[in-house]
Amino acid sequence: MNDSILTIMTDVNAVKLSDQLANNSALAAQYHNSAYQSLISGAGHDAQIIAKYVPTTMIFVPSIKGNSHSPSENTKSEYLVNGQLVLQQALYQLAYI
């Protein structure tokens, strides 16, 4: 018998994010000659809830040593700036192109 007790704190199903917005983000990365890849995130994000109501996507930047969602998470400033440039371009494309 296992003496540990699990308490379910939330019950949110996985959701498919917007292909159109993901493609737009890829074009924005290409515009800035940034390496990119499409991926499926298994992490829980606000996007899981928002995507039920509005088209949603996420832009991730690499963490040093791949540490993500932990106290040791850290990201190089250049990756943060690059992520911001990709987001800026993606928004510009949605507004004007």
Tab-separated table of N, CA and C in Angstrom:
chain	number	residue	atom	x	y	z
A	1	MET	N	0.830	-1.185	0.000
A	1	MET	CA	0.000	0.000	0.000
A	1	MET	C	0.878	1.254	0.000
A	2	ASN	N	0.507	2.225	-0.797
A	2	ASN	CA	1.236	3.483	-0.885
A	2	ASN	C	0.610	4.485	0.077
A	3	ASP	N	1.415	5.022	0.988
A	3	ASP	CA	0.905	5.955	1.997
A	3	ASP	C	0.810	7.390	1.503
A	4	SER	N	1.387	7.685	0.341
A	4	SER	CA	1.337	9.064	-0.152
A	4	SER	C	-0.061	9.382	-0.673
A	5	ILE	N	-0.427	10.626	-0.542
A	5	ILE	CA	-1.742	11.084	-0.983
A	5	ILE	C	-1.545	12.098	-2.095
A	6	LEU	N	-2.232	11.893	-3.194
A	6	LEU	CA	-2.206	12.845	-4.297
A	6	LEU	C	-3.489	13.654	-4.273
A	7	THR	N	-3.354	14.934	-4.479
A	7	THR	CA	-4.514	15.805	-4.564
A	7	THR	C	-4.496	16.460	-5.936
A	8	ILE	N	-5.546	16.263	-6.699
A	8	ILE	CA	-5.641	16.902	-8.012
A	8	ILE	C	-5.989	18.367	-7.791
A	9	MET	N	-5.106	19.241	-8.269
A	9	MET	CA	-5.291	20.677	-8.082
A	9	MET	C	-5.989	21.325	-9.282
A	10	THR	N	-5.819	20.721	-10.433
A	10	THR	CA	-6.440	21.249	-11.644
A	10	THR	C	-6.621	20.108	-12.628
A	11	ASP	N	-7.528	20.278	-13.526
A	11	ASP	CA	-7.793	19.244	-14.520
A	11	ASP	C	-8.026	19.922	-15.865
A	12	VAL	N	-6.929	20.267	-16.540
A	12	VAL	CA	-7.010	20.969	-17.818
A	12	VAL	C	-6.468	20.046	-18.902
A	13	ASN	N	-7.264	19.810	-19.912
A	13	ASN	CA	-6.836	18.946	-21.005
A	13	ASN	C	-5.876	19.666	-21.943
A	14	ALA	N	-5.083	18.880	-22.646
A	14	ALA	CA	-4.203	19.436	-23.675
A	14	ALA	C	-5.057	20.036	-24.782
A	15	VAL	N	-4.546	21.064	-25.424
A	15	VAL	CA	-5.261	21.707	-26.523
A	15	VAL	C	-4.320	21.883	-27.705
A	16	LYS	N	-4.888	21.920	-28.884
A	16	LYS	CA	-4.114	22.211	-30.097
A	16	LYS	C	-4.118	23.714	-30.279
A	17	LEU	N	-2.937	24.264	-30.457
A	17	LEU	CA	-2.826	25.702	-30.670
A	17	LEU	C	-3.004	26.020	-32.154
A	18	SER	N	-3.039	27.283	-32.485
A	18	SER	CA	-3.346	27.744	-33.837
A	18	SER	C	-2.216	27.446	-34.820
A	19	ASP	N	-2.531	26.663	-35.852
A	19	ASP	CA	-1.558	26.415	-36.920
A	19	ASP	C	-1.204	27.717	-37.635
A	20	GLN	N	-2.209	28.565	-37.853
A	20	GLN	CA	-1.978	29.834	-38.557
A	20	GLN	C	-0.997	30.712	-37.778
A	21	LEU	N	-1.180	30.821	-36.473
A	21	LEU	CA	-0.264	31.644	-35.686
A	21	LEU	C	1.116	30.996	-35.574
A	22	ALA	N	1.178	29.684	-35.516
A	22	ALA	CA	2.475	28.989	-35.494
A	22	ALA	C	3.221	29.240	-36.798
A	23	ASN	N	2.505	29.164	-37.930
A	23	ASN	CA	3.128	29.453	-39.230
A	23	ASN	C	3.594	30.904	-39.297
A	24	ASN	N	2.800	31.800	-38.751
A	24	ASN	CA	3.171	33.218	-38.720
A	24	ASN	C	4.454	33.417	-37.900
A	25	SER	N	4.562	32.716	-36.785
A	25	SER	CA	5.764	32.803	-35.956
A	25	SER	C	6.985	32.247	-36.687
A	26	ALA	N	6.783	31.164	-37.428
A	26	ALA	CA	7.882	30.586	-38.208
A	26	ALA	C	8.368	31.573	-39.263
A	27	LEU	N	7.430	32.240	-39.936
A	27	LEU	CA	7.815	33.258	-40.921
A	27	LEU	C	8.575	34.404	-40.261
A	28	ALA	N	8.156	34.784	-39.066
A	28	ALA	CA	8.836	35.849	-38.335
A	28	ALA	C	10.260	35.420	-37.976
A	29	ALA	N	10.436	34.176	-37.572
A	29	ALA	CA	11.784	33.670	-37.271
A	29	ALA	C	12.644	33.667	-38.530
A	30	GLN	N	12.055	33.243	-39.651
A	30	GLN	CA	12.794	33.251	-40.921
A	30	GLN	C	13.207	34.671	-41.289
A	31	TYR	N	12.324	35.629	-41.062
A	31	TYR	CA	12.615	37.032	-41.366
A	31	TYR	C	13.887	37.483	-40.642
A	32	HIS	N	14.062	37.004	-39.417
A	32	HIS	CA	15.238	37.383	-38.613
A	32	HIS	C	16.371	36.366	-38.718
A	33	ASN	N	16.267	35.457	-39.694
A	33	ASN	CA	17.283	34.413	-39.869
A	33	ASN	C	17.553	33.651	-38.564
A	34	SER	N	16.484	33.405	-37.820
A	34	SER	CA	16.589	32.699	-36.545
A	34	SER	C	16.277	31.226	-36.737
A	35	ALA	N	17.081	30.398	-36.117
A	35	ALA	CA	16.780	28.965	-36.113
A	35	ALA	C	15.485	28.764	-35.328
A	36	TYR	N	14.654	27.854	-35.782
A	36	TYR	CA	13.399	27.572	-35.075
A	36	TYR	C	12.987	26.147	-35.360
A	37	GLN	N	12.112	25.639	-34.542
A	37	GLN	CA	11.496	24.340	-34.787
A	37	GLN	C	10.124	24.339	-34.142
A	38	SER	N	9.221	23.632	-34.741
A	38	SER	CA	7.899	23.460	-34.148
A	38	SER	C	7.997	22.360	-33.110
A	39	LEU	N	7.298	22.546	-32.006
A	39	LEU	CA	7.317	21.514	-30.986
A	39	LEU	C	5.987	21.454	-30.263
A	40	ILE	N	5.801	20.364	-29.588
A	40	ILE	CA	4.614	20.176	-28.762
A	40	ILE	C	5.061	20.350	-27.322
A	41	SER	N	4.418	21.251	-26.611
A	41	SER	CA	4.769	21.477	-25.216
A	41	SER	C	3.848	20.649	-24.335
A	42	GLY	N	4.435	19.905	-23.450
A	42	GLY	CA	3.649	19.140	-22.490
A	42	GLY	C	3.409	19.909	-21.206
A	43	ALA	N	4.000	21.096	-21.126
A	43	ALA	CA	3.859	21.887	-19.904
A	43	ALA	C	2.501	22.569	-19.852
A	44	GLY	N	2.033	22.811	-18.659
A	44	GLY	CA	0.798	23.569	-18.488
A	44	GLY	C	1.079	25.055	-18.629
A	45	HIS	N	0.284	25.736	-19.420
A	45	HIS	CA	0.443	27.172	-19.643
A	45	HIS	C	-0.928	27.822	-19.661
A	46	ASP	N	-0.963	29.124	-19.442
A	46	ASP	CA	-2.219	29.861	-19.581
A	46	ASP	C	-2.809	29.653	-20.969
A	47	ALA	N	-1.930	29.401	-21.940
A	47	ALA	CA	-2.385	29.207	-23.322
A	47	ALA	C	-3.387	28.061	-23.434
A	48	GLN	N	-3.291	27.055	-22.558
A	48	GLN	CA	-4.238	25.939	-22.590
A	48	GLN	C	-5.663	26.432	-22.389
A	49	ILE	N	-5.827	27.395	-21.538
A	49	ILE	CA	-7.160	27.905	-21.227
A	49	ILE	C	-7.590	28.929	-22.267
A	50	ILE	N	-6.688	29.830	-22.630
A	50	ILE	CA	-7.008	30.899	-23.578
A	50	ILE	C	-7.344	30.336	-24.954
A	51	ALA	N	-6.648	29.271	-25.364
A	51	ALA	CA	-6.818	28.713	-26.711
A	51	ALA	C	-8.233	28.205	-26.973
A	52	LYS	N	-8.976	27.953	-25.930
A	52	LYS	CA	-10.377	27.532	-26.106
A	52	LYS	C	-11.232	28.665	-26.665
A	53	TYR	N	-10.761	29.906	-26.480
A	53	TYR	CA	-11.576	31.066	-26.825
A	53	TYR	C	-11.011	31.923	-27.959
A	54	VAL	N	-9.691	31.978	-28.078
A	54	VAL	CA	-9.062	32.797	-29.126
A	54	VAL	C	-7.872	32.043	-29.713
A	55	PRO	N	-7.543	32.286	-30.976
A	55	PRO	CA	-6.359	31.646	-31.563
A	55	PRO	C	-5.122	31.968	-30.717
A	56	THR	N	-4.318	30.955	-30.469
A	56	THR	CA	-3.208	31.087	-29.532
A	56	THR	C	-1.990	30.328	-30.051
A	57	THR	N	-0.814	30.874	-29.773
A	57	THR	CA	0.437	30.163	-30.017
A	57	THR	C	1.424	30.569	-28.946
A	58	MET	N	2.572	29.933	-28.922
A	58	MET	CA	3.619	30.285	-27.973
A	58	MET	C	4.952	30.334	-28.714
A	59	ILE	N	5.801	31.230	-28.280
A	59	ILE	CA	7.168	31.322	-28.802
A	59	ILE	C	8.094	31.018	-27.629
A	60	PHE	N	8.846	29.952	-27.754
A	60	PHE	CA	9.790	29.561	-26.716
A	60	PHE	C	11.197	29.995	-27.101
A	61	VAL	N	12.013	30.267	-26.097
A	61	VAL	CA	13.441	30.494	-26.307
A	61	VAL	C	14.189	29.433	-25.508
A	62	PRO	N	15.388	29.048	-25.971
A	62	PRO	CA	16.112	27.975	-25.294
A	62	PRO	C	16.609	28.385	-23.905
A	63	SER	N	16.544	27.453	-22.996
A	63	SER	CA	17.107	27.643	-21.664
A	63	SER	C	18.499	27.017	-21.625
A	64	ILE	N	19.385	27.614	-20.836
A	64	ILE	CA	20.739	27.081	-20.691
A	64	ILE	C	20.657	25.669	-20.110
A	65	LYS	N	21.360	24.743	-20.748
A	65	LYS	CA	21.390	23.328	-20.373
A	65	LYS	C	20.011	22.672	-20.434
A	66	GLY	N	19.061	23.300	-21.107
A	66	GLY	CA	17.727	22.718	-21.249
A	66	GLY	C	16.897	22.749	-19.989
A	67	ASN	N	17.382	23.414	-18.938
A	67	ASN	CA	16.625	23.494	-17.687
A	67	ASN	C	15.460	24.455	-17.848
A	68	SER	N	14.256	23.933	-17.745
A	68	SER	CA	13.063	24.738	-17.924
A	68	SER	C	12.069	24.410	-16.821
A	69	HIS	N	11.303	25.399	-16.417
A	69	HIS	CA	10.307	25.222	-15.365
A	69	HIS	C	10.954	24.709	-14.076
A	70	SER	N	12.104	25.265	-13.737
A	70	SER	CA	12.784	24.880	-12.502
A	70	SER	C	13.537	26.093	-11.963
A	71	PRO	N	13.919	26.069	-10.692
A	71	PRO	CA	14.671	27.196	-10.139
A	71	PRO	C	16.005	27.436	-10.847
A	72	SER	N	16.547	26.412	-11.501
A	72	SER	CA	17.829	26.588	-12.192
A	72	SER	C	17.667	27.086	-13.626
A	73	GLU	N	16.437	27.395	-14.024
A	73	GLU	CA	16.219	27.887	-15.391
A	73	GLU	C	16.947	29.209	-15.590
A	74	ASN	N	17.592	29.332	-16.740
A	74	ASN	CA	18.297	30.555	-17.101
A	74	ASN	C	18.376	30.612	-18.622
A	75	THR	N	18.319	31.798	-19.169
A	75	THR	CA	18.346	31.973	-20.622
A	75	THR	C	19.309	33.103	-20.963
A	76	LYS	N	20.103	32.893	-22.000
A	76	LYS	CA	21.030	33.933	-22.449
A	76	LYS	C	20.246	35.156	-22.919
A	77	SER	N	20.775	36.328	-22.615
A	77	SER	CA	20.116	37.578	-23.012
A	77	SER	C	19.878	37.635	-24.510
A	78	GLU	N	20.829	37.143	-25.302
A	78	GLU	CA	20.668	37.187	-26.760
A	78	GLU	C	19.467	36.360	-27.213
A	79	TYR	N	19.159	35.264	-26.519
A	79	TYR	CA	17.996	34.452	-26.867
A	79	TYR	C	16.700	35.180	-26.502
A	80	LEU	N	16.723	35.889	-25.375
A	80	LEU	CA	15.546	36.658	-24.979
A	80	LEU	C	15.276	37.785	-25.974
A	81	VAL	N	16.330	38.483	-26.383
A	81	VAL	CA	16.181	39.561	-27.366
A	81	VAL	C	15.677	38.988	-28.681
A	82	ASN	N	16.235	37.866	-29.110
A	82	ASN	CA	15.808	37.247	-30.364
A	82	ASN	C	14.335	36.832	-30.290
A	83	GLY	N	13.923	36.270	-29.170
A	83	GLY	CA	12.521	35.900	-29.002
A	83	GLY	C	11.611	37.112	-29.087
A	84	GLN	N	12.053	38.227	-28.506
A	84	GLN	CA	11.273	39.457	-28.563
A	84	GLN	C	11.180	39.980	-29.991
A	85	LEU	N	12.274	39.880	-30.752
A	85	LEU	CA	12.255	40.326	-32.148
A	85	LEU	C	11.315	39.471	-32.990
A	86	VAL	N	11.318	38.173	-32.734
A	86	VAL	CA	10.409	37.276	-33.463
A	86	VAL	C	8.968	37.619	-33.110
A	87	LEU	N	8.676	37.823	-31.833
A	87	LEU	CA	7.321	38.205	-31.427
A	87	LEU	C	6.921	39.529	-32.069
A	88	GLN	N	7.812	40.506	-32.055
A	88	GLN	CA	7.526	41.809	-32.658
A	88	GLN	C	7.206	41.657	-34.142
A	89	GLN	N	7.999	40.877	-34.853
A	89	GLN	CA	7.768	40.670	-36.284
A	89	GLN	C	6.464	39.922	-36.521
A	90	ALA	N	6.180	38.923	-35.688
A	90	ALA	CA	4.935	38.157	-35.834
A	90	ALA	C	3.725	39.071	-35.668
A	91	LEU	N	3.775	39.956	-34.693
A	91	LEU	CA	2.674	40.902	-34.477
A	91	LEU	C	2.555	41.879	-35.645
A	92	TYR	N	3.689	42.347	-36.145
A	92	TYR	CA	3.677	43.253	-37.296
A	92	TYR	C	3.010	42.582	-38.495
A	93	GLN	N	3.395	41.331	-38.739
A	93	GLN	CA	2.816	40.585	-39.870
A	93	GLN	C	1.311	40.444	-39.715
A	94	LEU	N	0.854	40.165	-38.515
A	94	LEU	CA	-0.594	40.029	-38.294
A	94	LEU	C	-1.328	41.342	-38.511
A	95	ALA	N	-0.687	42.445	-38.160
A	95	ALA	CA	-1.339	43.754	-38.254
A	95	ALA	C	-1.291	44.335	-39.663
A	96	TYR	N	-0.192	44.086	-40.408
A	96	TYR	CA	0.013	44.838	-41.646
A	96	TYR	C	0.180	44.007	-42.906
A	97	ILE	N	0.383	42.722	-42.789
A	97	ILE	CA	0.631	41.934	-44.000
A	97	ILE	C	-0.542	41.020	-44.264
